[in-house]
Tab-separated table of C-alpha atoms in Angstrom:
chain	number	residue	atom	x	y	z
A	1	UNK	CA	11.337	0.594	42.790
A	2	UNK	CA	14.224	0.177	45.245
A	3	UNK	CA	14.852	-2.895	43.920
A	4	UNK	CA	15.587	-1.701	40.480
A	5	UNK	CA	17.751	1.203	41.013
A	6	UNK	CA	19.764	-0.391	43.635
A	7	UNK	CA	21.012	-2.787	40.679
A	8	UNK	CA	21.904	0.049	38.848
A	9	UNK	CA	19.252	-0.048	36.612
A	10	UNK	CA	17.630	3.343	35.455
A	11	UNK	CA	14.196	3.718	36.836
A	12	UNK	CA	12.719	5.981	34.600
A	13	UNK	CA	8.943	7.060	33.513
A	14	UNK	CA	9.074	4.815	30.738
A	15	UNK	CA	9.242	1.805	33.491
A	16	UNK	CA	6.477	3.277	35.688
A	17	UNK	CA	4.609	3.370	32.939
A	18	UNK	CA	5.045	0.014	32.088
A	19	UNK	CA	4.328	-1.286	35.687
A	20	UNK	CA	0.777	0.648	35.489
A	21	UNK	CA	-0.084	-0.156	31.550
A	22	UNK	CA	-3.692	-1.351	32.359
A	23	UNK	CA	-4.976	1.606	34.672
A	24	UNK	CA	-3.111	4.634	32.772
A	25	UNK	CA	-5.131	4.472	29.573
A	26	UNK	CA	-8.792	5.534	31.976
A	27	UNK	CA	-6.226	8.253	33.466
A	28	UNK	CA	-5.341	9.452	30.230
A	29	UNK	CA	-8.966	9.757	28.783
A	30	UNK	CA	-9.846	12.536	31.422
A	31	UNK	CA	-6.905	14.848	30.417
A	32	UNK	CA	-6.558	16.748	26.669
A	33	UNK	CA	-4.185	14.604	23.996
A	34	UNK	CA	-2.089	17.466	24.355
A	35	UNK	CA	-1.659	17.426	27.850
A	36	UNK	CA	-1.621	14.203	29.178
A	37	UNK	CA	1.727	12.958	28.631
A	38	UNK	CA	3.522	15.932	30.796
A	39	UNK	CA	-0.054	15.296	33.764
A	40	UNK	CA	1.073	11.453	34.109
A	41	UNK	CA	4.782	12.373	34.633
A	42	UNK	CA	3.503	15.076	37.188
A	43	UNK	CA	1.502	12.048	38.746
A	44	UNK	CA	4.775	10.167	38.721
A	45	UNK	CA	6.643	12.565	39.768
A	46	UNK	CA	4.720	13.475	42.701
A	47	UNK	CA	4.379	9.802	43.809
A	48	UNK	CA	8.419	9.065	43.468
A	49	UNK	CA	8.931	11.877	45.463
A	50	UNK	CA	6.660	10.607	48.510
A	51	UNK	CA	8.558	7.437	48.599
A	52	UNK	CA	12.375	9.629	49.297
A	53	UNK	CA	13.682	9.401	45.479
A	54	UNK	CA	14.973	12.438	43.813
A	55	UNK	CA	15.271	13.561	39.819
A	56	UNK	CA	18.646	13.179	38.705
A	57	UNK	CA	20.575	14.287	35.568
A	58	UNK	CA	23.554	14.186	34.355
A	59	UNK	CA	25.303	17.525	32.986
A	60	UNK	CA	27.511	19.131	30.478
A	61	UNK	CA	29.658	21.794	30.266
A	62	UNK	CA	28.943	24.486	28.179
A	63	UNK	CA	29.695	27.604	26.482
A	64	UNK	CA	28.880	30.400	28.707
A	65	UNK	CA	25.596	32.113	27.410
A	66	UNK	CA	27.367	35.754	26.979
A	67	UNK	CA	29.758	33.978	24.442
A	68	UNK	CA	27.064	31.784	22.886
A	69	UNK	CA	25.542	35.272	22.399
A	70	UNK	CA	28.543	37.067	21.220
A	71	UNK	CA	28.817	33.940	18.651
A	72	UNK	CA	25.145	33.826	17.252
A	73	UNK	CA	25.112	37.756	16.617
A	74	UNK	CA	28.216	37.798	14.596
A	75	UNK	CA	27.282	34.800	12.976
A	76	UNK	CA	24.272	36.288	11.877
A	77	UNK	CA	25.324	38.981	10.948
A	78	UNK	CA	27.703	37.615	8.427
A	79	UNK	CA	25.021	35.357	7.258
A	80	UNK	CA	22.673	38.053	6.012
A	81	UNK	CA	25.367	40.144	4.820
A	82	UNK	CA	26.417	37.026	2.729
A	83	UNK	CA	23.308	35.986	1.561
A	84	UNK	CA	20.981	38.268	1.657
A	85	UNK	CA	20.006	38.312	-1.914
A	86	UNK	CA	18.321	34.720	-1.535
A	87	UNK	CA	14.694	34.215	-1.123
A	88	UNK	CA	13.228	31.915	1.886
A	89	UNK	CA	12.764	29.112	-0.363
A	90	UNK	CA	16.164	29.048	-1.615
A	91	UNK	CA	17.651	28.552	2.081
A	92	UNK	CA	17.479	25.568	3.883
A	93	UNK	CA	18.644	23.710	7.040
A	94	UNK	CA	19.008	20.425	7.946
A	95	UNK	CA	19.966	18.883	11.126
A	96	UNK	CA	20.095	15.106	12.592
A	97	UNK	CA	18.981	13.482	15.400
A	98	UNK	CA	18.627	10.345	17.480
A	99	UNK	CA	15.196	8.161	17.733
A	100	UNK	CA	14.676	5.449	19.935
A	101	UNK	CA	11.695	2.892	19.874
A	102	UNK	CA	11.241	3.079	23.715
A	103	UNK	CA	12.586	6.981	24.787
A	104	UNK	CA	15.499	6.680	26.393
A	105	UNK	CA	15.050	8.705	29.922
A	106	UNK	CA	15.850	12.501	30.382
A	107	UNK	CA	15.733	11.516	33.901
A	108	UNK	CA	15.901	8.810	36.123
A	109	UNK	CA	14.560	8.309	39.509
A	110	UNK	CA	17.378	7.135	41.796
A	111	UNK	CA	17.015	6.963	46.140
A	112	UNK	CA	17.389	10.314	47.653
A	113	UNK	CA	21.185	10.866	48.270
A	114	UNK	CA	22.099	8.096	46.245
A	115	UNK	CA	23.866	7.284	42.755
A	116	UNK	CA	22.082	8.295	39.471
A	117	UNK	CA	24.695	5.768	37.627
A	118	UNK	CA	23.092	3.156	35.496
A	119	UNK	CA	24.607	-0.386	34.949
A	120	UNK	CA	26.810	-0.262	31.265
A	121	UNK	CA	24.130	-2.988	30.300
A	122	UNK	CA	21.626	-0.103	30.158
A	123	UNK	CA	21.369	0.257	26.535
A	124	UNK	CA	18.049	0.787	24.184
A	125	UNK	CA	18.609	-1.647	21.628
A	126	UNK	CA	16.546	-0.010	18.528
A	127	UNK	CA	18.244	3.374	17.540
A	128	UNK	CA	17.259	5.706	14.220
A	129	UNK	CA	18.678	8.777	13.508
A	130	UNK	CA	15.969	11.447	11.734
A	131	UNK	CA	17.068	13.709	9.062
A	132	UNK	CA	15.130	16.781	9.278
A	133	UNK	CA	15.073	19.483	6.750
A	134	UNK	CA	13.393	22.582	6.550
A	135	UNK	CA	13.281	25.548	3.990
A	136	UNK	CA	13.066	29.235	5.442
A	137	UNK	CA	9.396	30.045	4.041
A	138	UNK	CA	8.183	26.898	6.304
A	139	UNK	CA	8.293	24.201	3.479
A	140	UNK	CA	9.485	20.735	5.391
A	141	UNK	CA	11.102	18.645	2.531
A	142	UNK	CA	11.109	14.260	2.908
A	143	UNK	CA	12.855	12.692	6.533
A	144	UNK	CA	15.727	10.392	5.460
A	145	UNK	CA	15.650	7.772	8.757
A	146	UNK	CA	18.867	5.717	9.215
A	147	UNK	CA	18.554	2.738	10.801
A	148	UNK	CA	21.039	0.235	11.917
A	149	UNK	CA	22.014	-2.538	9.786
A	150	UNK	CA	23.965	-3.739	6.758
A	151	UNK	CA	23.093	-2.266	3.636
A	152	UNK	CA	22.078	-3.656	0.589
A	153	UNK	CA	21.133	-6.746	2.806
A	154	UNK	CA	17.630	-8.195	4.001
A	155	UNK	CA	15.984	-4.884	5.763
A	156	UNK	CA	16.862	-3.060	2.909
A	157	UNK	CA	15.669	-5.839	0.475
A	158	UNK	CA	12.717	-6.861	2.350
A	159	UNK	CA	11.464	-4.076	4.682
A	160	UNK	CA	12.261	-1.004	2.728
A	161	UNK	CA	9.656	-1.241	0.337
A	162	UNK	CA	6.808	-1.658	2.721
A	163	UNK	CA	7.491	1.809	4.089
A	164	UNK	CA	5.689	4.546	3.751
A	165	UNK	CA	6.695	6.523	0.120
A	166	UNK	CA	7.241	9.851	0.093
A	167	UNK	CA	10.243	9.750	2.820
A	168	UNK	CA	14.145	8.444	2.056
A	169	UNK	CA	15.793	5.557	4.009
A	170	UNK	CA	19.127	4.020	4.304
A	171	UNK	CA	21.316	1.433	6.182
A	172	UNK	CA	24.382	2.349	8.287
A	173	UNK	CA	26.453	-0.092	10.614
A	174	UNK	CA	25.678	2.007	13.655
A	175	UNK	CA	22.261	3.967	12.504
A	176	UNK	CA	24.653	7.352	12.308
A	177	UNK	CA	25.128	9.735	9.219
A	178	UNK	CA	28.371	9.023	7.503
A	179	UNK	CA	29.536	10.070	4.460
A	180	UNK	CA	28.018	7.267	2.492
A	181	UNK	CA	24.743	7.904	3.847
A	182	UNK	CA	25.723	12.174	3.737
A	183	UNK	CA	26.008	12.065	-0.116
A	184	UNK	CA	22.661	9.784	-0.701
A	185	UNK	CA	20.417	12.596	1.453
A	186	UNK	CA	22.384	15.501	-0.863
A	187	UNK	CA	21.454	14.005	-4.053
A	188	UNK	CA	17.956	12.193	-2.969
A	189	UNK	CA	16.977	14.662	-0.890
A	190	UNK	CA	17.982	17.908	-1.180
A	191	UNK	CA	18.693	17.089	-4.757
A	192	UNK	CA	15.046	16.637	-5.308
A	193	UNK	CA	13.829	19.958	-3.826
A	194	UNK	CA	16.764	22.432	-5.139
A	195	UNK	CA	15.146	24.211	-8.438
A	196	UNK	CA	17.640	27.404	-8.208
A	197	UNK	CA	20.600	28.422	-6.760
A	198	UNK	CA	20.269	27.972	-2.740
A	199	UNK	CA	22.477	27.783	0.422
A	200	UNK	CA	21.968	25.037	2.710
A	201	UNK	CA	22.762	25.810	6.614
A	202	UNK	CA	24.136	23.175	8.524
A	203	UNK	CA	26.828	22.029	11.728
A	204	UNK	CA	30.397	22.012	11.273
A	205	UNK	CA	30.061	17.855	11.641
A	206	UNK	CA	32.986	16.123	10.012
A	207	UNK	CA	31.237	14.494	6.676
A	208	UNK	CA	29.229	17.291	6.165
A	209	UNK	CA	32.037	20.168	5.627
A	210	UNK	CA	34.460	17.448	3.590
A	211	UNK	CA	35.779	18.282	0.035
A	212	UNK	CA	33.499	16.058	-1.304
A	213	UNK	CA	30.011	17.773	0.157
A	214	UNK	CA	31.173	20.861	-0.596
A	215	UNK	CA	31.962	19.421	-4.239
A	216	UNK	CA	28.633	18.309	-4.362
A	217	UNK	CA	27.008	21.007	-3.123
A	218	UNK	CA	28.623	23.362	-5.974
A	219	UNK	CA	28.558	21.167	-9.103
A	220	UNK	CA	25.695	18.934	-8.866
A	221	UNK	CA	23.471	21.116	-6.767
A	222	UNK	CA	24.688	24.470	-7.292
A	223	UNK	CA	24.255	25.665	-4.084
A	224	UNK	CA	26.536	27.095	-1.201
A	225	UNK	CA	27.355	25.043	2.322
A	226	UNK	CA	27.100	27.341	4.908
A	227	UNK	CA	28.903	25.500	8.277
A	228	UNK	CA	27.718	26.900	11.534
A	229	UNK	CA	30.546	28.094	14.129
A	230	UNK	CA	31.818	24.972	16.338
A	231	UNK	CA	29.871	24.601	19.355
A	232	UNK	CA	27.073	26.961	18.614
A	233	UNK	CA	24.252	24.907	17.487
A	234	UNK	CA	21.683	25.506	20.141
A	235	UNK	CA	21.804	29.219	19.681
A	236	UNK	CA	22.856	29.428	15.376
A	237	UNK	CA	20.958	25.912	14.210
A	238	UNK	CA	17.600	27.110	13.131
A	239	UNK	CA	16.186	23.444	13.600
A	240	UNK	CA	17.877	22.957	16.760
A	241	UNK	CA	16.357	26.079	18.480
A	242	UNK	CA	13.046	25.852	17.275
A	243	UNK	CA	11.787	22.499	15.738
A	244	UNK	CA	13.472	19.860	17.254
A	245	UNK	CA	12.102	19.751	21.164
A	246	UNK	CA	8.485	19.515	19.478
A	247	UNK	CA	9.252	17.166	17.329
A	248	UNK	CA	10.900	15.123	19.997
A	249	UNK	CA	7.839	15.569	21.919
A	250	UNK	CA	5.163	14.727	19.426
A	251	UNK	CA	7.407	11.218	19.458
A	252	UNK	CA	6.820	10.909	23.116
A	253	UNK	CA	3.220	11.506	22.947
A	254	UNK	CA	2.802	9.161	19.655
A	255	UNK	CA	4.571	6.773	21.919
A	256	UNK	CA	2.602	7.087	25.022
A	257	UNK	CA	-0.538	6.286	23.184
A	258	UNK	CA	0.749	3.546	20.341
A	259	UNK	CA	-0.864	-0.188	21.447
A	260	UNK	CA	1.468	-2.152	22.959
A	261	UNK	CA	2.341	-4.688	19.870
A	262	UNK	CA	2.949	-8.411	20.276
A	263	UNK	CA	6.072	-10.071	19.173
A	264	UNK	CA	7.091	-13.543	18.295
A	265	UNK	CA	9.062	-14.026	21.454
A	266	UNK	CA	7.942	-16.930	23.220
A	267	UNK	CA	8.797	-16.457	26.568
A	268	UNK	CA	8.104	-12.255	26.370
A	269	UNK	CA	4.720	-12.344	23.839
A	270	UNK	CA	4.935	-8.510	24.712
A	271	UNK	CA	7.871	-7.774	23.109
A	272	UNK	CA	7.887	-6.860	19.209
A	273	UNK	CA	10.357	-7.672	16.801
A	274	UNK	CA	12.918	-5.854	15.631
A	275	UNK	CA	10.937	-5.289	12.160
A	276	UNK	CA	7.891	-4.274	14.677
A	277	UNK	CA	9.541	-1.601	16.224
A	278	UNK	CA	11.442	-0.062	13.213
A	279	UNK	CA	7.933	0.288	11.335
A	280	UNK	CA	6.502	1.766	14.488
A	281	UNK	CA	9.431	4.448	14.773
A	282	UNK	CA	8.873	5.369	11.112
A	283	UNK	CA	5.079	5.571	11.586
A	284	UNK	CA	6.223	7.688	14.855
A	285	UNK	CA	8.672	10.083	12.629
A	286	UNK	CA	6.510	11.098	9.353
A	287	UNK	CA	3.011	11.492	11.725
């Protein structure tokens, strides 16, 4: 363990975890599904803590809670006064986030009194981003997953169609949301599942507040884009407050108890292909 963060590597739970594959399994089956994930990190926890390392994470600045609060109540209040007229399933909200095949750590275990920096090599190399969209009377419409690559070449061609239906995907250079990608989830996504005149709630990001969304928006969809204030997401973003830790933890737990799959790499049989793990994170997203 000292080994591995002294080389600036992040020792994380996903590494213990690793190190005690065969014996965790009989440890899980004495715990509750919904329960054992966060009683093994206690384990772990406990144990790092005996042998002098100490939970480290990195911070952020933020808005001060009293103006986060001053920001959601106007906010809202404008919003019903503007819209009150529209039923729950005529207002939506969609928000985006990252996936990664193996979790990338919340925290790291690093020697008490010592660096929590990680080497720049560090990097999880299979990233999605989830679209996630949600009507106000509960209704979840389709995920659109983005996944890194070129599109209209071979994962599209070859891979897409063995997905499971009922969901969207598409190809972007980094697995972010563009505006490329932005104006395929308007019109196959919320296209499909706007019958009447709606408003759609979403961040202030750059592609989704451009001339051309809120063009779309209006003529094809006939709908209104409603922008949330800068920097207010985690107080105004419906999705953000209330649907978006669970889903991130239902991942970890899906995770935790997926079979480890076997790739075609000779000299690591353990690890799966790329085409492995991008099935497995779908599988992972729409359970």
């Amino acid at each position: 363990m000292r080994c591995t963060a002294s080389a600036n590597g992040a020792l994380d739970a996903r590494r213990l975890l690793y190190i005690l594959q065969r014996a965790y399994m009989s440890y899980l089956a004495t715990k509750k599904s919904d329960v054992a994930y966060d009683s093994l990190l206690r384990l772990l926890r406990r144990f790092c803590q005996r042998y002098g390392f100490s939970r480290q994470r990195q911070t952020k600045n933020k808005l001060k809670q009293a103006v986060l609060t001053e920001v959601h109540d106007e906010f809202a209040r404008d919003f019903h006064r503007e819209y009150q007229s529209y039923e729950n399933d005529c207002v939506f909200n969609v928000d985006e986030t990252g996936m990664y095949y193996n979790l990338p750590p919340t925290y790291i275990w690093a020697v008490r009194g010592g660096s929590a920096k990680i080497s720049t090599g560090e990097k999880h190399s299979m990233r999605m981003t989830a679209v996630l969209t949600a009507r106000a009377d509960g209704q979840k419409l389709p995920l659109l997953l983005i996944m890194k690559g070129v599109p209209g070449a071979r994962i599209e061609t070859n891979e897409f169609p063995t997905f499971p239906r009922g969901h969207h995907y598409a190809m972007q250079e980094n697995a972010w949301m563009d505006a490329v990608v932005w104006k395929q989830y308007l019109r196959d996504v919320l296209g499909e599942s706007i019958e009447e005149p709606s408003v759609v709630l979403m961040d202030n990001f750059e592609c989704h507040v451009s001339d051309e969304s809120y063009g779309i928006m209006h003529e094809e969809l006939g709908s209104h884009l409603c922008a949330l204030p800068p920097n207010a997401t985690s107080v105004c973003q419906p999705l953000d407050v209330g649907v978006m830790a669970p889903f991130k933890r239902n991942l970890r737990n899906l995770w935790l108890y997926e079979e480890q799959l076997e790739g075609g790499d000779d000299e690591d049989p353990y690890s799966p292909t790329a085409r492995q793990k991008r099935m497995a994170m779908v599988l992972r997203a729409i359970a």
